[in-house]
PDB file of C-alpha atoms in Angstrom:
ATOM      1  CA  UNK A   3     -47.696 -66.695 -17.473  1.00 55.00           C
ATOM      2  CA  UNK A   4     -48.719 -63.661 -19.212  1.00 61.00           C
ATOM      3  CA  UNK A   5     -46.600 -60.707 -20.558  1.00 59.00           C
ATOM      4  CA  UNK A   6     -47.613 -57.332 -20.620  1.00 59.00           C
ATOM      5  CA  UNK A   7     -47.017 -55.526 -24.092  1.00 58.00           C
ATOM      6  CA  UNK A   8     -44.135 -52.847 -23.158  1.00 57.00           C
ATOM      7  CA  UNK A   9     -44.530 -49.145 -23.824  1.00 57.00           C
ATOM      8  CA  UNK A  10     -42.241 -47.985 -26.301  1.00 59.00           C
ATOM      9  CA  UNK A  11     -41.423 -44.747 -27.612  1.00 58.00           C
ATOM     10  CA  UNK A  12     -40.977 -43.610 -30.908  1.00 61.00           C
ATOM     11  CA  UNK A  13     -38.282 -41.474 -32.091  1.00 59.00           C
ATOM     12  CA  UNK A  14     -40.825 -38.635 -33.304  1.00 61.00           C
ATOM     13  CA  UNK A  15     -42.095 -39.042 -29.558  1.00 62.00           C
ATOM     14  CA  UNK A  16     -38.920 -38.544 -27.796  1.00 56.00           C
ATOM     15  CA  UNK A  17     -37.682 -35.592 -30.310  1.00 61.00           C
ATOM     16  CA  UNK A  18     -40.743 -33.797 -29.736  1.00 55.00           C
ATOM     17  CA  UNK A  19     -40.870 -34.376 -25.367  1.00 60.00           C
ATOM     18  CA  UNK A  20     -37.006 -33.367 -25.766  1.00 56.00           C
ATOM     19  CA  UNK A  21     -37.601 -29.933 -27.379  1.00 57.00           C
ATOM     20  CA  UNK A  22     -40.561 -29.038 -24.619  1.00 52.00           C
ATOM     21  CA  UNK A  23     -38.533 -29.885 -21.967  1.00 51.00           C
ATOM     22  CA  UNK A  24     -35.811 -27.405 -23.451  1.00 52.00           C
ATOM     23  CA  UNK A  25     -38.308 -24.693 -24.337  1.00 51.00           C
ATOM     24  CA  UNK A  26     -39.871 -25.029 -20.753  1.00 51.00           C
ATOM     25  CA  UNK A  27     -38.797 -22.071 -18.640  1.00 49.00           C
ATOM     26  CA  UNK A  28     -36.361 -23.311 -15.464  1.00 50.00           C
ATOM     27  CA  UNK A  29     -38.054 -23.098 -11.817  1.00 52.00           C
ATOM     28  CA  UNK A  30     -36.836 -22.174  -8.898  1.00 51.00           C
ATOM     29  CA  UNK A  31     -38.692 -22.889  -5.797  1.00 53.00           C
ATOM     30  CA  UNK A  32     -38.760 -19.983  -2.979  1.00 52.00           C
ATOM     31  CA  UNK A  33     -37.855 -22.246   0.059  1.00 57.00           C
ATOM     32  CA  UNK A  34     -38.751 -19.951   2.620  1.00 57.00           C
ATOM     33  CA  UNK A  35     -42.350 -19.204   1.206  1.00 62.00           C
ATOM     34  CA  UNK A  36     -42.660 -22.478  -0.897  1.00 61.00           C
ATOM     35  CA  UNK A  37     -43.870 -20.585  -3.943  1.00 62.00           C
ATOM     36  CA  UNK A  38     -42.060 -21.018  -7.260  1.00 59.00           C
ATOM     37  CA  UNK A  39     -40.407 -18.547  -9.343  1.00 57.00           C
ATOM     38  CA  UNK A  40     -39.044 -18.746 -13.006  1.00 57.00           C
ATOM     39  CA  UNK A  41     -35.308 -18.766 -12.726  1.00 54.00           C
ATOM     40  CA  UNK A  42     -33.470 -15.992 -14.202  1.00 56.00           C
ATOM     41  CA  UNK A  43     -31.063 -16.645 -16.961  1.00 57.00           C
ATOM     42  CA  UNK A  44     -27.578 -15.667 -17.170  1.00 54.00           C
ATOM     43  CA  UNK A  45     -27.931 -12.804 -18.968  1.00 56.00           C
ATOM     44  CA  UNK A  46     -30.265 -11.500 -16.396  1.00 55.00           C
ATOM     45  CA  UNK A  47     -27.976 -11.708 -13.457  1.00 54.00           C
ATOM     46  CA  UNK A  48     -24.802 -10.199 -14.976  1.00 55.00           C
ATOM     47  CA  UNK A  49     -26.917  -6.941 -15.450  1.00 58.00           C
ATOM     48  CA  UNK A  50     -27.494  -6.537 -12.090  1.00 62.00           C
ATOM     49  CA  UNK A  51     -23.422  -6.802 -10.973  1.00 61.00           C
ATOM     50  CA  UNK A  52     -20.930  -4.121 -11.652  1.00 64.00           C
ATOM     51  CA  UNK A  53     -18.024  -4.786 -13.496  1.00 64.00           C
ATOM     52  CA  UNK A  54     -15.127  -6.980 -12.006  1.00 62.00           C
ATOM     53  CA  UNK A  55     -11.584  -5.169 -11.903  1.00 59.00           C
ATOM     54  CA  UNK A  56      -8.899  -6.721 -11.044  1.00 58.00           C
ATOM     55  CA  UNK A  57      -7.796  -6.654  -6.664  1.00 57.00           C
ATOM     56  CA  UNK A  58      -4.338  -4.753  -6.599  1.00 61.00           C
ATOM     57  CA  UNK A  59      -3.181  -5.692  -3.117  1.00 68.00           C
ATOM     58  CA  UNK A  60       0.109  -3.546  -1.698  1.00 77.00           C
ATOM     59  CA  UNK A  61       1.431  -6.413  -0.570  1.00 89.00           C
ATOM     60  CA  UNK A  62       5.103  -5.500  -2.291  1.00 90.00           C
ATOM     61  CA  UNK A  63       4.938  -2.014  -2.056  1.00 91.00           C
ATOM     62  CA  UNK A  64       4.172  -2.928   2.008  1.00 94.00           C
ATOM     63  CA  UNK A  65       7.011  -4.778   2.515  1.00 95.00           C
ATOM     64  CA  UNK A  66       9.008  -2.577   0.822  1.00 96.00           C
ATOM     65  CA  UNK A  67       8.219  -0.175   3.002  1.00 96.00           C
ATOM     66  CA  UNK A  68       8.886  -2.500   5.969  1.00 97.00           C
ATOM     67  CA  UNK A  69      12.006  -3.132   4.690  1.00 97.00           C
ATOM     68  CA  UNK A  70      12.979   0.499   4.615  1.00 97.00           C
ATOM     69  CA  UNK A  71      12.183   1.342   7.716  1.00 97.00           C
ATOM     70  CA  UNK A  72      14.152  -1.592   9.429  1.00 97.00           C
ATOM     71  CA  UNK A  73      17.505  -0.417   7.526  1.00 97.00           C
ATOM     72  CA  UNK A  74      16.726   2.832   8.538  1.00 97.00           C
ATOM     73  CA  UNK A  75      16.870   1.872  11.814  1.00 97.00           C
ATOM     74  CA  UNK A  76      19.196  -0.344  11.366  1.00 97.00           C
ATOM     75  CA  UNK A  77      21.906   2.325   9.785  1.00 96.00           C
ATOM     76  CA  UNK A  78      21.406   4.491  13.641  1.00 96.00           C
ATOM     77  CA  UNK A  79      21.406   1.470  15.799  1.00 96.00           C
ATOM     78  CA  UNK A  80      24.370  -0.255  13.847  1.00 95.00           C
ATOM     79  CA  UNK A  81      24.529  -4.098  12.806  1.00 95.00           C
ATOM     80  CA  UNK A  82      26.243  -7.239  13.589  1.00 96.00           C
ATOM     81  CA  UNK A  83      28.206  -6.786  10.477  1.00 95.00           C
ATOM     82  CA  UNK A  84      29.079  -3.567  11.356  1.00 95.00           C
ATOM     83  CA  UNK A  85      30.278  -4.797  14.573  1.00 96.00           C
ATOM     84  CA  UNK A  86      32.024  -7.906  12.800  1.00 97.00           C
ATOM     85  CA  UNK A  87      33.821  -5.565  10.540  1.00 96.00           C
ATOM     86  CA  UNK A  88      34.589  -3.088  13.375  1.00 95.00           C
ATOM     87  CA  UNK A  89      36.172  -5.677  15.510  1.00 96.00           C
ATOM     88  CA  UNK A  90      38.175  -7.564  12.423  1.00 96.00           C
ATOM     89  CA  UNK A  91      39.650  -3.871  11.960  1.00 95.00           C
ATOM     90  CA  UNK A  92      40.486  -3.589  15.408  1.00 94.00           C
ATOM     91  CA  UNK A  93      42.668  -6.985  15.219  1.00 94.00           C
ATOM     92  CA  UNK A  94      44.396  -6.131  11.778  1.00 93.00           C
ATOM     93  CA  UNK A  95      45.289  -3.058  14.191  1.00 92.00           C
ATOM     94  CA  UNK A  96      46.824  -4.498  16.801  1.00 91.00           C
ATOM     95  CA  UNK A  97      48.556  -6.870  14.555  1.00 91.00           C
ATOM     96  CA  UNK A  98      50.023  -4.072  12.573  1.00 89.00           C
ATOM     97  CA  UNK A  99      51.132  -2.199  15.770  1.00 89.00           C
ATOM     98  CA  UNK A 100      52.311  -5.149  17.703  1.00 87.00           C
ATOM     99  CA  UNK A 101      55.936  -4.609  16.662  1.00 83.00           C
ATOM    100  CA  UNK A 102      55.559  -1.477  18.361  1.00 82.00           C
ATOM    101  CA  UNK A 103      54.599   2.069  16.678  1.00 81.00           C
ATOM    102  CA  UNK A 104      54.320   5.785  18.149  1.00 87.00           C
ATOM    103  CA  UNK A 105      51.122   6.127  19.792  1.00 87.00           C
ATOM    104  CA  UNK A 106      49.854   8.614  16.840  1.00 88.00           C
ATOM    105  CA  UNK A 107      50.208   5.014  14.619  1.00 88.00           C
ATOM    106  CA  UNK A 108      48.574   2.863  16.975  1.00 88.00           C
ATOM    107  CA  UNK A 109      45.136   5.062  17.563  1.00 89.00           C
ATOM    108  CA  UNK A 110      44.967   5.334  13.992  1.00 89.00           C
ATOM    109  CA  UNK A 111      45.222   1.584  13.283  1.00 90.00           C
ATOM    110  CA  UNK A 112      43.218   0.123  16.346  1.00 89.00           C
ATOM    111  CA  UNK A 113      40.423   2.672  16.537  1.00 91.00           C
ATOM    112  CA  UNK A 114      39.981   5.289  13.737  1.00 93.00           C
ATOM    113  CA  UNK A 115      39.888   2.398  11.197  1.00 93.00           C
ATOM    114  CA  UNK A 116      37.267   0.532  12.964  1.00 94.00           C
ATOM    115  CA  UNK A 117      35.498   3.790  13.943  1.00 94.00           C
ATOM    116  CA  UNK A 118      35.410   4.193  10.049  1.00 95.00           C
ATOM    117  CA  UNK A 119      34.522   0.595   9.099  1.00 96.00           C
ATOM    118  CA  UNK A 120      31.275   1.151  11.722  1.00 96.00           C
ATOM    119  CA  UNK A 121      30.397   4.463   9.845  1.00 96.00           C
ATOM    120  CA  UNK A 122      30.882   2.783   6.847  1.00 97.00           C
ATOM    121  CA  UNK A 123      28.704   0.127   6.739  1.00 97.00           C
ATOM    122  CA  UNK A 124      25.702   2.017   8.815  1.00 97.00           C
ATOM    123  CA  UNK A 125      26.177   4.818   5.902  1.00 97.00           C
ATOM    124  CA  UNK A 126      25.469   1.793   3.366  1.00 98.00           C
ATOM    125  CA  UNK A 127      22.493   0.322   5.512  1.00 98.00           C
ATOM    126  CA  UNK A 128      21.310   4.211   5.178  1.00 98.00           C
ATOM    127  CA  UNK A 129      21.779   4.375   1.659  1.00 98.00           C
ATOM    128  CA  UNK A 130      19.713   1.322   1.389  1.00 98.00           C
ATOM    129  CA  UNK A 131      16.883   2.794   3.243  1.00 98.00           C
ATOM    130  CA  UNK A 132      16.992   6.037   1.665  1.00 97.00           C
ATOM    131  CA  UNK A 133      16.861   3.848  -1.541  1.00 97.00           C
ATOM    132  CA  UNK A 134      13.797   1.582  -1.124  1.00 97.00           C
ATOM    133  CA  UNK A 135      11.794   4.341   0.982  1.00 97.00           C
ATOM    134  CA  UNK A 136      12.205   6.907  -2.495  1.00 96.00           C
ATOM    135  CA  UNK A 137      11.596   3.815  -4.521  1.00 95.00           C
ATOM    136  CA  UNK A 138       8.600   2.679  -2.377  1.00 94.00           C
ATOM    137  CA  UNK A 139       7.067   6.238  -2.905  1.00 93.00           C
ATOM    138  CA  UNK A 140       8.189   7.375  -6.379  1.00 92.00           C
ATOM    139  CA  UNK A 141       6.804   4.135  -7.851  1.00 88.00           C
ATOM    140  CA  UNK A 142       2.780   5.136  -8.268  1.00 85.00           C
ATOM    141  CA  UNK A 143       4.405   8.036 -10.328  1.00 83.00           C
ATOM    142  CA  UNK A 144       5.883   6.200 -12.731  1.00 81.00           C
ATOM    143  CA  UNK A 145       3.287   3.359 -13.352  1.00 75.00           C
ATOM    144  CA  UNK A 146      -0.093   2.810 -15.072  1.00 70.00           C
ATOM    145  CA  UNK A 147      -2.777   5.018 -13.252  1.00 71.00           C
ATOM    146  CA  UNK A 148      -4.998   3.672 -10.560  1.00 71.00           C
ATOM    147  CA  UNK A 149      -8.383   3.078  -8.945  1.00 68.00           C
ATOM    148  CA  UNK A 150      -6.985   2.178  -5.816  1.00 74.00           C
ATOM    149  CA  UNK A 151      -3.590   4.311  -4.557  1.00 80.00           C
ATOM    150  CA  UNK A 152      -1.240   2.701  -1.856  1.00 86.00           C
ATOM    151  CA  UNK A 153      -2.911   2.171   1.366  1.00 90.00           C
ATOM    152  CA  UNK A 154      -1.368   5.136   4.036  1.00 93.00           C
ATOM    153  CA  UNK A 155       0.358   3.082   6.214  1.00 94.00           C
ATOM    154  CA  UNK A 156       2.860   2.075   2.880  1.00 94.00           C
ATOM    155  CA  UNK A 157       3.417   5.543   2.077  1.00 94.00           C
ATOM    156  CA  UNK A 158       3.926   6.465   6.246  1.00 96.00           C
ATOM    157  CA  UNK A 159       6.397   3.174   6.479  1.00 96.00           C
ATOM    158  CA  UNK A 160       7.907   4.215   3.664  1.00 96.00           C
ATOM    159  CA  UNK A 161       8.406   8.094   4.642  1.00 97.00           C
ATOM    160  CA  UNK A 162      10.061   7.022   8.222  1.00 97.00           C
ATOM    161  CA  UNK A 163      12.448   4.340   6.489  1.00 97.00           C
ATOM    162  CA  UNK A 164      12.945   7.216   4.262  1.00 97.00           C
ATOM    163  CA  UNK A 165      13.570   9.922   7.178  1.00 97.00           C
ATOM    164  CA  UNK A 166      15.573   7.496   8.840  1.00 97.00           C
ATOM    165  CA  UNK A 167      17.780   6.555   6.246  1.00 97.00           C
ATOM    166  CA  UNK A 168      18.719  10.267   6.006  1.00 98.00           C
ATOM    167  CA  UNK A 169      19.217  10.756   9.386  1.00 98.00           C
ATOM    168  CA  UNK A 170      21.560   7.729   9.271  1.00 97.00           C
ATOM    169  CA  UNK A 171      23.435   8.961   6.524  1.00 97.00           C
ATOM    170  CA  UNK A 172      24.241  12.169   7.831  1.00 97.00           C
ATOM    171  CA  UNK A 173      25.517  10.614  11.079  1.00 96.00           C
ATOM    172  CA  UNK A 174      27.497   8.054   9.278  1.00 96.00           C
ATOM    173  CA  UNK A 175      29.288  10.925   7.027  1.00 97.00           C
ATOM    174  CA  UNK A 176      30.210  12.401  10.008  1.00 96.00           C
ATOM    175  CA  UNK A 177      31.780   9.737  11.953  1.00 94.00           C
ATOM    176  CA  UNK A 178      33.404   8.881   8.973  1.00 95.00           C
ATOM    177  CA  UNK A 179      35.194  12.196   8.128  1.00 95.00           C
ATOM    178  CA  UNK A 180      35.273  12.657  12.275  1.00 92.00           C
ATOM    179  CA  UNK A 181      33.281  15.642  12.410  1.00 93.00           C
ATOM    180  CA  UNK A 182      30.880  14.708  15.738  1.00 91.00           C
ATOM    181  CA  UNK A 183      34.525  13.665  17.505  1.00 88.00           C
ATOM    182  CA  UNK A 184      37.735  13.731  16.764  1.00 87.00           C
ATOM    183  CA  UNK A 185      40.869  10.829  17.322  1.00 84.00           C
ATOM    184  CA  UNK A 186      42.552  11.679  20.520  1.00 82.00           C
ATOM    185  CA  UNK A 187      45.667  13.401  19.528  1.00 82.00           C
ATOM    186  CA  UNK A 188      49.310  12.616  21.245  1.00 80.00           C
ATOM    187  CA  UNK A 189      51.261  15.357  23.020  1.00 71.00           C
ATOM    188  CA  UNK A 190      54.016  15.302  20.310  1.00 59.00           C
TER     189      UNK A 190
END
């Protein structure tokens, strides 16, 4: 049997292959036309891009908006608390007039009161709306200036829930201090 010597490097060898490999420019090979290209460096390619800013998205400003929009509608359509409240008023009536009463005592007690409990709580769904759709819409004034203002749809949300809101709040005023209707009155 016979060995063959083995090929061994020195360390001046390696040092020196290791340095022209890192001096050697990088390729990149074109694969649609097969012809190679010196790659670019990083310095190179973050010339070319403009600057990154940060993505504001209206996601919180949007559903704010949303949100002011459904208790405006809300305060003119009325709620299930509303109606809760309403129809626990209603019972505290009848219980309070159930040991009889003139008939002046029991309209006041069974419906005024939950005619003003209804009015009541849509006025505070209103106030709500009016509250978010002027915060929804004030806020841009108040913060750090921006590249990118709130999308239209925000601001249009936000203006109805706004509109609404007032509209409910003017109704709910008025039912409560009966000025649409007034309690049916008794002959005496």
């Amino acid at each position: 049997m016979t060995a063959t010597p083995a090929t061994t490097k020195t360390d001046n060898e390696a040092d020196v292959e290791a340095t022209a490999a890192e001096e050697s420019v990088a390729v990149v090979t074109d694969t649609a036309t097969g012809t190679a290209a010196p790659a670019p460096d990083g310095d190179e390619l973050d010339d070319d891009l403009p600057p990154v800013s940060p993505v504001r998205t209206a996601i919180g400003a949007g559903a704010a908006a949303v949100v002011s929009g459904a208790l405006g509608l809300a305060s003119l359509t009325g709620t299930w608390t509303g109606k809760v409240l309403s129809e626990r008023e209603t019972l505290l009536g009848q219980i309070k007039t159930a040991q009889g009463g003139t008939a002046s005592a029991q309209i006041h007690e069974i419906y005024a009161d939950s005619w003003h409990t209804t009015a009541a709580v849509n006025g505070g769904f209103a106030l709500l709306a009016l509250l978010v759709g002027a915060f929804v819409l004030a806020r841009p004034a108040f913060g750090a200036p921006d590249a990118h203002p709130q999308p239209v749809w925000v601001r249009a949300v936000a203006l109805g829930g706004l509109v609404l809101g007032a509209i409910g709040l003017l109704l709910s005023v008025g039912m409560f201090f009966d000025l649409f209707a007034t309690l049916p009155s008794t002959g005496s």
